[in-house]
Amino acid sequence: IPVLFTAAEPWPENAELYQQLKEEQILLSDNASSLAVQAFLQMCNLPIRVVCRANAEYMSPSGKVPFIHVGNQVVSELGPIVQFVKAKGHSLSDGLDEVQKAEMKAYMELVNNMLLTAELYLQWCDDVTVEEITHPRYGSPYPWPLNRILSYQKQWEVRRKMKAIGWAGKTLDQVLEDVDQCCQALSQRLGTQPYFFNKQPTELDALVFGHLFTILTTQLITDALSEKVKNYSNLTAFCRRIEQQYFEGQDKDSSAAVAARSAKRSLLR
Amino acid sequence: MAAPMELSCWGGDWGLPSLHPESLTVMAYAKFSGAPLTVNTINNSWRAPKGDVPVLISEDIVISQPAKILNFLRKQKYNADYELSAKQGADTLAYIALLEEKLLPALLHTFWVEAENYSSVTKPWFASRIAFPQSLYLPGKMSREALNRILLTRGGPPLYSLAEVEAQIYRDAKECLNLLSKRLGTSQFFFGDMPTTLDAFVFGFLAPIYKVCFPRVQLQEHLKQLPNLCRFCDDILTCYFRLTVSDPALIISLQMDDNLRKSPQHPPRKLTTLKLAAGGEASSSLNRLSP
């Protein structure tokens, strides 16, 4: 549906998505967010090329990855990107009625509130993971001592935020319980349908796919996190279905396929 | 049944059993599920709140956050969600997340950060219920924590000033209220005829916005444009808390406050002077006109 062409140009062929370096640097939560945006754009049938840069976080207008560079505009994070794409006339959720839209927004907040926060907790507040995976990966493109300084700075920021929302006092087991509760809710909502709103995927499907697929395919210190997701067979089937439909069958450089392969290989150092 | 349970939480005003959203959520859930709670509101003589209010004490067990308290009550067989399907249980979690992410920042801002609201209403109210000397610093601490929470969760770039963050959180809160209103529609509670956990949470967040009289009330004005949500709050207050706006003692105290704030002169005084001027017959009709 063409909107105001004076204000909105059509989607160009050279749109780019920026994230951190896939093999050495990117962390679980950022990978999940990036994959969610890639899935969303694939579902809208909009071509995008993934570009990996060590300083992607600093280039982003909001400090968070991923961000897309389209024409002469830069938009970061899934929420604003969905709005931006909608202004260009592409939307996945137009067919939903008002109550369904409310539900979709509520479930997206659930994923952000529980899954993303749990990922951040695991990466930055669980001492073993921090020492063995996060610190080496986060600062890897930079020389010593910059790598340690940047990594400690980020850790301090994330821990402050966790304290403000009351997660600092939680143990790892409690966090895993929350993840289980969230997955249970998602599994119950999905039921036996192919997508959350039956026949057509929406941004909620993209977001859930991004997080669950990343959790399932990233190797951490323990498998506890991915085990929680594997308990729900309809969620794993959901991830496989979206992977097959939107990511495989493309050229070998396709973002998620490579991300999946490299994530599977990402071992603890 | 179970051991006696005591809940200590913040008290209420303006027709509400409590001003604090989390305390209100727990009290509402207890009413819905029929749990026999003794409610102790914090006042000057009570021991100093440790900052983690509301707190449920049952024998030796002390539980502090609303989600944990509700879990405990459910384990004690006080379950308001008994009739819900699995999908409705999932919806409950999702909508609670929506409330916490989108509505809570603006609620915290209205109570604790907005300067006029804080200094004229929130701070005096809370300070009067905390023992000296905590009353000197505890409200300030709660205010700083609220601002901290807002800035850390919502205040990153591209929003660089507090005014921009404020504008964004109020936009989000209004959108959240609209979504809740659409979801509620015309039914009495969110999942049909019986109130559940989600109703307790929504009530806990909405009732303070709805009822507390602040100087700066943009969120309240927006809420008043959504009649089904207002009706939802009023219904719960009348059915479960037996505090109605027509409660005479409350009306008198509200009117007294209004009168103190505005002018101390009552219209009848003007009428008496008119009566003297107008003469005998007109005076009786004027008398009848007086409220």
CSV table of N, CA, C and O in Angstrom, one decimal, chain A residues 61-63 77 98-99 101-103 105-107 109-110 112-114 157 160-161 164-166 170 174 181-182 184-186 188-189, chain B residues 65 68 71 86-87 89-98 100-102 145 148-149 152-153 156-158 160 175 179-180 182-183:
chain,number,residue,atom,x,y,z
A,61,PRO,N,22.3,5.0,16.9
A,61,PRO,CA,21.7,6.3,17.5
A,61,PRO,C,21.2,6.1,18.9
A,61,PRO,O,21.2,7.0,19.7
A,62,SER,N,20.9,4.9,19.3
A,62,SER,CA,20.4,4.7,20.7
A,62,SER,C,21.4,3.9,21.5
A,62,SER,O,21.1,3.6,22.7
A,63,GLY,N,22.5,3.6,21.0
A,63,GLY,CA,23.5,2.8,21.7
A,63,GLY,C,23.2,1.3,21.8
A,63,GLY,O,23.9,0.6,22.4
A,77,GLU,N,16.9,-0.7,16.9
A,77,GLU,CA,16.0,-1.5,17.7
A,77,GLU,C,14.7,-1.9,17.0
A,77,GLU,O,14.1,-1.1,16.2
A,98,GLU,N,-8.2,-4.8,17.0
A,98,GLU,CA,-7.6,-4.0,18.1
A,98,GLU,C,-7.2,-4.9,19.3
A,98,GLU,O,-6.1,-4.7,19.9
A,99,VAL,N,-8.1,-5.8,19.6
A,99,VAL,CA,-7.7,-6.7,20.8
A,99,VAL,C,-6.5,-7.5,20.5
A,99,VAL,O,-5.6,-7.7,21.4
A,101,LYS,N,-4.1,-6.7,18.5
A,101,LYS,CA,-2.9,-5.9,18.5
A,101,LYS,C,-2.4,-5.6,19.9
A,101,LYS,O,-1.2,-5.6,20.2
A,102,ALA,N,-3.4,-5.4,20.8
A,102,ALA,CA,-3.1,-5.2,22.2
A,102,ALA,C,-2.3,-6.4,22.8
A,102,ALA,O,-1.3,-6.3,23.5
A,103,GLU,N,-2.9,-7.6,22.4
A,103,GLU,CA,-2.2,-8.9,22.8
A,103,GLU,C,-0.8,-9.0,22.3
A,103,GLU,O,0.1,-9.4,23.0
A,105,LYS,N,1.2,-6.6,21.4
A,105,LYS,CA,2.1,-5.7,22.1
A,105,LYS,C,2.5,-6.2,23.5
A,105,LYS,O,3.6,-6.1,24.0
A,106,ALA,N,1.5,-6.8,24.2
A,106,ALA,CA,1.7,-7.3,25.5
A,106,ALA,C,2.7,-8.5,25.5
A,106,ALA,O,3.6,-8.5,26.3
A,107,TYR,N,2.6,-9.4,24.5
A,107,TYR,CA,3.5,-10.5,24.5
A,107,TYR,C,4.9,-10.0,24.1
A,107,TYR,O,5.9,-10.6,24.6
A,109,GLU,N,6.2,-7.2,25.0
A,109,GLU,CA,6.7,-6.7,26.3
A,109,GLU,C,7.2,-7.9,27.2
A,109,GLU,O,8.1,-7.7,27.9
A,110,LEU,N,6.4,-8.9,27.2
A,110,LEU,CA,6.8,-10.1,28.0
A,110,LEU,C,8.1,-10.6,27.6
A,110,LEU,O,9.0,-10.9,28.5
A,112,ASN,N,10.5,-9.0,26.1
A,112,ASN,CA,11.6,-8.0,26.5
A,112,ASN,C,11.8,-8.0,28.0
A,112,ASN,O,12.9,-8.0,28.5
A,113,ASN,N,10.7,-8.1,28.7
A,113,ASN,CA,10.7,-8.0,30.2
A,113,ASN,C,11.4,-9.2,30.8
A,113,ASN,O,12.2,-9.1,31.7
A,114,MET,N,11.1,-10.4,30.3
A,114,MET,CA,11.6,-11.6,30.9
A,114,MET,C,12.8,-12.2,30.2
A,114,MET,O,13.9,-12.4,30.8
A,157,GLU,N,27.2,-0.8,34.1
A,157,GLU,CA,25.9,-0.2,33.6
A,157,GLU,C,24.8,-1.2,33.7
A,157,GLU,O,23.7,-0.9,34.2
A,160,ARG,N,23.8,-1.9,37.3
A,160,ARG,CA,23.0,-0.8,37.9
A,160,ARG,C,21.5,-0.9,37.5
A,160,ARG,O,20.6,-0.7,38.2
A,161,LYS,N,21.3,-1.3,36.2
A,161,LYS,CA,20.0,-1.4,35.7
A,161,LYS,C,19.3,-2.5,36.4
A,161,LYS,O,18.1,-2.4,36.8
A,164,ALA,N,18.1,-1.5,39.7
A,164,ALA,CA,16.9,-0.6,39.7
A,164,ALA,C,15.6,-1.4,39.5
A,164,ALA,O,14.6,-1.0,40.0
A,165,ILE,N,15.7,-2.5,38.7
A,165,ILE,CA,14.4,-3.2,38.4
A,165,ILE,C,14.2,-4.3,39.4
A,165,ILE,O,13.3,-5.1,39.2
A,166,GLY,N,15.2,-4.5,40.3
A,166,GLY,CA,14.9,-5.6,41.3
A,166,GLY,C,15.4,-6.9,40.9
A,166,GLY,O,15.1,-7.9,41.6
A,170,LYS,N,18.3,-11.6,42.5
A,170,LYS,CA,17.8,-12.9,42.1
A,170,LYS,C,19.0,-13.8,42.0
A,170,LYS,O,20.1,-13.4,41.5
A,174,GLN,N,16.5,-18.7,40.1
A,174,GLN,CA,15.3,-17.9,40.1
A,174,GLN,C,15.1,-17.3,38.6
A,174,GLN,O,14.0,-17.3,38.1
A,181,GLN,N,8.9,-19.8,33.0
A,181,GLN,CA,7.6,-19.3,33.1
A,181,GLN,C,7.2,-18.6,31.8
A,181,GLN,O,6.1,-18.8,31.2
A,182,CYS,N,8.2,-17.8,31.3
A,182,CYS,CA,8.0,-17.1,30.1
A,182,CYS,C,7.8,-18.1,28.9
A,182,CYS,O,6.9,-17.9,28.1
A,184,GLN,N,6.8,-21.1,29.0
A,184,GLN,CA,5.5,-21.8,29.2
A,184,GLN,C,4.4,-20.9,28.7
A,184,GLN,O,3.5,-21.4,27.9
A,185,ALA,N,4.4,-19.6,29.0
A,185,ALA,CA,3.4,-18.7,28.5
A,185,ALA,C,3.4,-18.7,27.0
A,185,ALA,O,2.3,-18.8,26.3
A,186,LEU,N,4.6,-18.6,26.4
A,186,LEU,CA,4.7,-18.5,24.9
A,186,LEU,C,4.2,-19.8,24.3
A,186,LEU,O,3.5,-19.8,23.3
A,188,GLN,N,2.1,-21.9,25.6
A,188,GLN,CA,0.6,-22.1,25.7
A,188,GLN,C,-0.1,-21.1,24.7
A,188,GLN,O,-1.1,-21.5,24.2
A,189,ARG,N,0.5,-20.0,24.5
A,189,ARG,CA,-0.2,-19.0,23.6
A,189,ARG,C,-0.1,-19.6,22.2
A,189,ARG,O,-1.0,-19.4,21.3
B,65,GLN,N,7.7,-9.6,47.7
B,65,GLN,CA,7.3,-8.9,46.5
B,65,GLN,C,5.9,-9.4,46.1
B,65,GLN,O,5.6,-10.5,46.3
B,68,LYS,N,5.7,-12.8,44.5
B,68,LYS,CA,6.0,-13.9,45.4
B,68,LYS,C,4.8,-14.1,46.4
B,68,LYS,O,4.5,-15.2,46.8
B,71,ASN,N,2.1,-15.9,44.8
B,71,ASN,CA,2.4,-17.3,44.6
B,71,ASN,C,2.2,-18.1,45.9
B,71,ASN,O,1.7,-19.2,45.9
B,86,ALA,N,-5.1,-22.4,30.0
B,86,ALA,CA,-3.7,-22.1,29.9
B,86,ALA,C,-3.3,-20.9,29.2
B,86,ALA,O,-2.5,-20.1,29.5
B,87,LYS,N,-4.1,-20.7,28.1
B,87,LYS,CA,-3.8,-19.5,27.3
B,87,LYS,C,-4.1,-18.2,28.0
B,87,LYS,O,-3.4,-17.2,27.9
B,89,GLY,N,-3.9,-17.9,31.2
B,89,GLY,CA,-2.8,-17.7,32.2
B,89,GLY,C,-1.6,-17.0,31.5
B,89,GLY,O,-0.9,-16.1,32.1
B,90,ALA,N,-1.3,-17.5,30.2
B,90,ALA,CA,-0.2,-16.8,29.5
B,90,ALA,C,-0.5,-15.4,29.2
B,90,ALA,O,0.4,-14.5,29.3
B,91,ASP,N,-1.8,-15.1,28.8
B,91,ASP,CA,-2.1,-13.7,28.6
B,91,ASP,C,-1.9,-12.8,29.8
B,91,ASP,O,-1.5,-11.7,29.8
B,92,THR,N,-2.2,-13.4,31.0
B,92,THR,CA,-2.0,-12.7,32.3
B,92,THR,C,-0.6,-12.2,32.4
B,92,THR,O,-0.3,-11.0,32.7
B,93,LEU,N,0.4,-13.2,32.2
B,93,LEU,CA,1.8,-12.8,32.3
B,93,LEU,C,2.1,-11.7,31.3
B,93,LEU,O,2.9,-10.7,31.7
B,94,ALA,N,1.6,-11.8,30.1
B,94,ALA,CA,2.0,-10.8,29.1
B,94,ALA,C,1.5,-9.4,29.4
B,94,ALA,O,2.2,-8.4,29.3
B,95,TYR,N,0.2,-9.4,29.9
B,95,TYR,CA,-0.3,-8.0,30.2
B,95,TYR,C,0.3,-7.4,31.4
B,95,TYR,O,0.5,-6.2,31.5
B,96,ILE,N,0.7,-8.3,32.4
B,96,ILE,CA,1.4,-7.8,33.6
B,96,ILE,C,2.8,-7.2,33.1
B,96,ILE,O,3.2,-6.1,33.6
B,97,ALA,N,3.4,-7.8,32.1
B,97,ALA,CA,4.7,-7.3,31.6
B,97,ALA,C,4.4,-6.0,30.9
B,97,ALA,O,5.2,-5.0,31.1
B,98,LEU,N,3.3,-5.9,30.2
B,98,LEU,CA,3.0,-4.6,29.5
B,98,LEU,C,2.8,-3.5,30.6
B,98,LEU,O,3.3,-2.4,30.4
B,100,GLU,N,4.1,-3.3,33.6
B,100,GLU,CA,5.3,-2.9,34.2
B,100,GLU,C,6.2,-2.1,33.3
B,100,GLU,O,6.9,-1.2,33.7
B,101,GLU,N,6.2,-2.4,32.0
B,101,GLU,CA,7.1,-1.7,31.1
B,101,GLU,C,6.6,-0.4,30.7
B,101,GLU,O,7.3,0.6,30.5
B,102,LYS,N,5.2,-0.3,30.4
B,102,LYS,CA,4.7,0.9,29.8
B,102,LYS,C,4.0,1.8,30.8
B,102,LYS,O,4.0,3.0,30.5
B,145,GLU,N,14.9,6.9,44.1
B,145,GLU,CA,14.8,5.5,43.5
B,145,GLU,C,13.9,5.5,42.3
B,145,GLU,O,14.2,4.8,41.3
B,148,ASN,N,15.6,7.2,39.4
B,148,ASN,CA,16.7,6.3,39.0
B,148,ASN,C,16.2,5.2,38.1
B,148,ASN,O,16.7,5.0,37.0
B,149,ARG,N,15.1,4.6,38.5
B,149,ARG,CA,14.5,3.5,37.8
B,149,ARG,C,14.1,4.0,36.4
B,149,ARG,O,14.3,3.4,35.4
B,152,LEU,N,17.2,4.8,34.2
B,152,LEU,CA,18.0,3.6,33.8
B,152,LEU,C,17.2,2.8,32.8
B,152,LEU,O,17.8,2.2,31.9
B,153,THR,N,15.9,2.7,32.9
B,153,THR,CA,15.2,1.8,32.0
B,153,THR,C,14.7,2.5,30.8
B,153,THR,O,14.6,1.9,29.7
B,156,GLY,N,17.8,6.2,27.9
B,156,GLY,CA,19.0,6.2,27.1
B,156,GLY,C,18.9,7.1,25.9
B,156,GLY,O,17.9,7.7,25.6
B,157,PRO,N,20.0,7.2,25.1
B,157,PRO,CA,19.9,8.0,23.8
B,157,PRO,C,18.8,7.3,22.9
B,157,PRO,O,18.7,6.1,23.1
B,158,PRO,N,18.1,7.9,22.0
B,158,PRO,CA,18.2,9.3,21.6
B,158,PRO,C,17.5,10.3,22.5
B,158,PRO,O,17.3,11.4,22.1
B,160,TYR,N,17.8,12.7,25.3
B,160,TYR,CA,18.9,13.2,26.1
B,160,TYR,C,18.5,14.0,27.3
B,160,TYR,O,19.3,14.3,28.1
B,175,GLU,N,-0.8,5.1,25.6
B,175,GLU,CA,-1.0,4.0,24.7
B,175,GLU,C,-1.4,2.7,25.5
B,175,GLU,O,-2.3,2.0,25.1
B,179,LEU,N,-4.7,0.4,25.2
B,179,LEU,CA,-4.7,-1.0,24.9
B,179,LEU,C,-5.5,-1.7,25.9
B,179,LEU,O,-6.3,-2.7,25.6
B,180,LEU,N,-5.4,-1.4,27.2
B,180,LEU,CA,-6.1,-2.0,28.3
B,180,LEU,C,-7.6,-1.8,28.1
B,180,LEU,O,-8.4,-2.8,28.2
B,182,LYS,N,-9.2,-1.3,25.3
B,182,LYS,CA,-9.7,-2.1,24.1
B,182,LYS,C,-9.8,-3.6,24.6
B,182,LYS,O,-10.7,-4.3,24.2
B,183,ARG,N,-8.8,-4.0,25.4
B,183,ARG,CA,-8.9,-5.4,25.8
B,183,ARG,C,-10.0,-5.7,26.7
B,183,ARG,O,-10.7,-6.7,26.6
